[in-house]
Amino acid sequence: KHADRLQPTLAVLKSQPSLIVTEAPASAQKGAAINFVTIAGKVKFEMNITALERADITVSSKLKNIAILVDEL
């Protein structure tokens, strides 16, 4: 299962600026920066601002406006 590999991957990349993109339930809340989800038959994406800041990645306000912003658990 890909979701089971998220935490070990995050631990390895913790000190490196890395963009983690997933498509597993609740992955953005668990530390991925971007997580693709399907809502009402449409593909959308969740964005974890904390994970992006931790990786020192800047995101445009336009991209933030179309994302589903989530907090880490």
Tab-separated table of N, CA and C in Angstrom:
chain	number	residue	atom	x	y	z
A	1	LYS	N	0.834	-1.191	0.000
A	1	LYS	CA	0.000	0.000	0.000
A	1	LYS	C	0.874	1.249	0.000
A	2	HIS	N	0.563	2.187	-0.881
A	2	HIS	CA	1.358	3.414	-0.966
A	2	HIS	C	1.214	4.268	0.284
A	3	ALA	N	0.032	4.299	0.880
A	3	ALA	CA	-0.198	5.129	2.065
A	3	ALA	C	0.703	4.711	3.217
A	4	ASP	N	1.056	3.426	3.289
A	4	ASP	CA	1.920	2.929	4.365
A	4	ASP	C	3.353	3.431	4.231
A	5	ARG	N	3.727	3.885	3.048
A	5	ARG	CA	5.100	4.359	2.828
A	5	ARG	C	5.276	5.843	3.103
A	6	LEU	N	4.183	6.553	3.386
A	6	LEU	CA	4.278	8.004	3.558
A	6	LEU	C	5.136	8.389	4.749
A	7	GLN	N	4.862	7.840	5.920
A	7	GLN	CA	5.610	8.244	7.119
A	7	GLN	C	7.102	7.936	7.012
A	8	PRO	N	7.510	6.736	6.556
A	8	PRO	CA	8.956	6.502	6.377
A	8	PRO	C	9.592	7.451	5.365
A	9	THR	N	8.869	7.760	4.300
A	9	THR	CA	9.384	8.688	3.284
A	9	THR	C	9.564	10.075	3.878
A	10	LEU	N	8.569	10.541	4.641
A	10	LEU	CA	8.669	11.855	5.277
A	10	LEU	C	9.839	11.905	6.250
A	11	ALA	N	10.071	10.821	6.972
A	11	ALA	CA	11.176	10.780	7.929
A	11	ALA	C	12.524	10.904	7.225
A	12	VAL	N	12.674	10.222	6.095
A	12	VAL	CA	13.934	10.266	5.341
A	12	VAL	C	14.169	11.656	4.746
A	13	LEU	N	13.104	12.279	4.261
A	13	LEU	CA	13.235	13.569	3.569
A	13	LEU	C	13.048	14.778	4.487
A	14	LYS	N	12.914	14.551	5.767
A	14	LYS	CA	12.610	15.607	6.731
A	14	LYS	C	13.525	16.825	6.621
A	15	SER	N	14.796	16.613	6.439
A	15	SER	CA	15.749	17.731	6.420
A	15	SER	C	16.049	18.236	5.011
A	16	GLN	N	15.318	17.735	4.014
A	16	GLN	CA	15.569	18.145	2.633
A	16	GLN	C	14.332	18.828	2.055
A	17	PRO	N	14.510	19.869	1.272
A	17	PRO	CA	13.349	20.508	0.634
A	17	PRO	C	12.782	19.589	-0.445
A	18	SER	N	11.661	18.963	-0.140
A	18	SER	CA	11.057	18.000	-1.060
A	18	SER	C	9.563	18.241	-1.158
A	19	LEU	N	9.042	18.136	-2.361
A	19	LEU	CA	7.611	18.263	-2.583
A	19	LEU	C	7.026	16.863	-2.647
A	20	ILE	N	6.245	16.497	-1.644
A	20	ILE	CA	5.617	15.183	-1.582
A	20	ILE	C	4.197	15.313	-2.115
A	21	VAL	N	3.900	14.586	-3.191
A	21	VAL	CA	2.578	14.603	-3.818
A	21	VAL	C	2.003	13.197	-3.744
A	22	THR	N	0.758	13.098	-3.262
A	22	THR	CA	0.137	11.790	-3.063
A	22	THR	C	-1.274	11.768	-3.633
A	23	GLU	N	-1.875	10.592	-3.599
A	23	GLU	CA	-3.278	10.441	-3.945
A	23	GLU	C	-3.899	9.353	-3.070
A	24	ALA	N	-3.640	9.447	-1.782
A	24	ALA	CA	-4.175	8.496	-0.808
A	24	ALA	C	-4.974	9.269	0.238
A	25	PRO	N	-6.050	8.672	0.738
A	25	PRO	CA	-6.891	9.368	1.722
A	25	PRO	C	-6.099	9.907	2.914
A	26	ALA	N	-6.362	11.153	3.260
A	26	ALA	CA	-5.789	11.837	4.431
A	26	ALA	C	-4.280	12.027	4.381
A	27	SER	N	-3.662	11.857	3.228
A	27	SER	CA	-2.205	11.999	3.152
A	27	SER	C	-1.735	13.427	3.408
A	28	ALA	N	-2.490	14.408	2.960
A	28	ALA	CA	-2.090	15.798	3.224
A	28	ALA	C	-2.126	16.083	4.716
A	29	GLN	N	-3.098	15.540	5.414
A	29	GLN	CA	-3.173	15.736	6.860
A	29	GLN	C	-2.042	15.001	7.581
A	30	LYS	N	-1.466	14.017	6.923
A	30	LYS	CA	-0.386	13.236	7.524
A	30	LYS	C	0.996	13.746	7.129
A	31	GLY	N	1.070	14.836	6.337
A	31	GLY	CA	2.365	15.427	6.047
A	31	GLY	C	2.722	15.641	4.598
A	32	ALA	N	1.951	15.066	3.662
A	32	ALA	CA	2.221	15.329	2.239
A	32	ALA	C	1.847	16.774	1.925
A	33	ALA	N	2.538	17.385	0.998
A	33	ALA	CA	2.262	18.787	0.653
A	33	ALA	C	1.016	18.913	-0.224
A	34	ILE	N	0.876	18.006	-1.174
A	34	ILE	CA	-0.249	18.011	-2.112
A	34	ILE	C	-0.847	16.609	-2.131
A	35	ASN	N	-2.171	16.519	-2.090
A	35	ASN	CA	-2.843	15.235	-2.184
A	35	ASN	C	-4.029	15.371	-3.128
A	36	PHE	N	-4.052	14.539	-4.170
A	36	PHE	CA	-5.168	14.567	-5.110
A	36	PHE	C	-6.333	13.749	-4.575
A	37	VAL	N	-7.537	14.291	-4.710
A	37	VAL	CA	-8.754	13.627	-4.254
A	37	VAL	C	-9.819	13.747	-5.338
A	38	THR	N	-10.780	12.837	-5.311
A	38	THR	CA	-11.914	12.907	-6.227
A	38	THR	C	-13.147	13.268	-5.406
A	39	ILE	N	-13.779	14.376	-5.773
A	39	ILE	CA	-14.972	14.854	-5.084
A	39	ILE	C	-16.043	15.074	-6.137
A	40	ALA	N	-17.168	14.401	-5.956
A	40	ALA	CA	-18.291	14.508	-6.892
A	40	ALA	C	-17.845	14.251	-8.336
A	41	GLY	N	-16.964	13.265	-8.517
A	41	GLY	CA	-16.502	12.899	-9.847
A	41	GLY	C	-15.454	13.816	-10.453
A	42	LYS	N	-14.985	14.796	-9.689
A	42	LYS	CA	-13.968	15.727	-10.195
A	42	LYS	C	-12.673	15.587	-9.385
A	43	VAL	N	-11.547	15.667	-10.076
A	43	VAL	CA	-10.259	15.604	-9.401
A	43	VAL	C	-9.928	16.989	-8.859
A	44	LYS	N	-9.653	17.033	-7.567
A	44	LYS	CA	-9.256	18.273	-6.900
A	44	LYS	C	-7.994	17.974	-6.111
A	45	PHE	N	-7.443	19.001	-5.475
A	45	PHE	CA	-6.253	18.719	-4.673
A	45	PHE	C	-6.298	19.433	-3.333
A	46	GLU	N	-5.778	18.721	-2.337
A	46	GLU	CA	-5.613	19.282	-1.005
A	46	GLU	C	-4.200	19.823	-0.901
A	47	MET	N	-4.050	20.879	-0.128
A	47	MET	CA	-2.736	21.491	0.048
A	47	MET	C	-2.469	21.679	1.541
A	48	ASN	N	-1.314	21.192	1.968
A	48	ASN	CA	-0.880	21.311	3.347
A	48	ASN	C	0.168	22.432	3.398
A	49	ILE	N	-0.258	23.605	3.833
A	49	ILE	CA	0.636	24.775	3.867
A	49	ILE	C	1.811	24.549	4.815
A	50	THR	N	1.576	23.882	5.940
A	50	THR	CA	2.655	23.606	6.895
A	50	THR	C	3.750	22.768	6.257
A	51	ALA	N	3.365	21.737	5.510
A	51	ALA	CA	4.356	20.886	4.838
A	51	ALA	C	5.125	21.670	3.774
A	52	LEU	N	4.433	22.541	3.061
A	52	LEU	CA	5.100	23.365	2.048
A	52	LEU	C	6.092	24.330	2.691
A	53	GLU	N	5.697	24.951	3.784
A	53	GLU	CA	6.602	25.870	4.491
A	53	GLU	C	7.807	25.123	5.043
A	54	ARG	N	7.576	23.934	5.585
A	54	ARG	CA	8.661	23.118	6.142
A	54	ARG	C	9.676	22.769	5.047
A	55	ALA	N	9.198	22.562	3.832
A	55	ALA	CA	10.081	22.234	2.709
A	55	ALA	C	10.630	23.484	2.032
A	56	ASP	N	10.280	24.651	2.562
A	56	ASP	CA	10.739	25.937	2.016
A	56	ASP	C	10.279	26.121	0.563
A	57	ILE	N	9.013	25.760	0.314
A	57	ILE	CA	8.419	25.891	-1.012
A	57	ILE	C	7.362	26.985	-0.958
A	58	THR	N	7.466	27.931	-1.863
A	58	THR	CA	6.513	29.032	-1.946
A	58	THR	C	5.448	28.698	-2.977
A	59	VAL	N	4.188	28.973	-2.626
A	59	VAL	CA	3.066	28.682	-3.520
A	59	VAL	C	2.339	29.985	-3.811
A	60	SER	N	1.941	30.169	-5.054
A	60	SER	CA	1.238	31.394	-5.415
A	60	SER	C	-0.141	31.447	-4.755
A	61	SER	N	-0.622	32.644	-4.541
A	61	SER	CA	-1.941	32.815	-3.940
A	61	SER	C	-3.033	32.266	-4.852
A	62	LYS	N	-2.829	32.312	-6.161
A	62	LYS	CA	-3.814	31.756	-7.099
A	62	LYS	C	-3.955	30.250	-6.914
A	63	LEU	N	-2.839	29.571	-6.722
A	63	LEU	CA	-2.875	28.132	-6.503
A	63	LEU	C	-3.529	27.809	-5.159
A	64	LYS	N	-3.205	28.597	-4.140
A	64	LYS	CA	-3.828	28.402	-2.821
A	64	LYS	C	-5.343	28.587	-2.897
A	65	ASN	N	-5.791	29.531	-3.714
A	65	ASN	CA	-7.222	29.822	-3.813
A	65	ASN	C	-8.025	28.675	-4.417
A	66	ILE	N	-7.416	27.870	-5.261
A	66	ILE	CA	-8.169	26.775	-5.868
A	66	ILE	C	-7.965	25.448	-5.132
A	67	ALA	N	-7.084	25.432	-4.142
A	67	ALA	CA	-6.808	24.225	-3.381
A	67	ALA	C	-7.789	24.065	-2.228
A	68	ILE	N	-7.874	22.854	-1.734
A	68	ILE	CA	-8.569	22.572	-0.480
A	68	ILE	C	-7.476	22.593	0.585
A	69	LEU	N	-7.455	23.621	1.401
A	69	LEU	CA	-6.407	23.766	2.409
A	69	LEU	C	-6.705	22.874	3.597
A	70	VAL	N	-5.701	22.119	4.022
A	70	VAL	CA	-5.875	21.198	5.150
A	70	VAL	C	-4.772	21.418	6.175
A	71	ASP	N	-5.056	21.038	7.405
A	71	ASP	CA	-4.089	21.108	8.498
A	71	ASP	C	-3.564	19.712	8.788
A	72	GLU	N	-2.364	19.637	9.346
A	72	GLU	CA	-1.803	18.339	9.731
A	72	GLU	C	-2.492	17.838	10.991
A	73	LEU	N	-2.566	16.523	11.095
A	73	LEU	CA	-3.167	15.904	12.284
A	73	LEU	C	-2.204	15.948	13.444
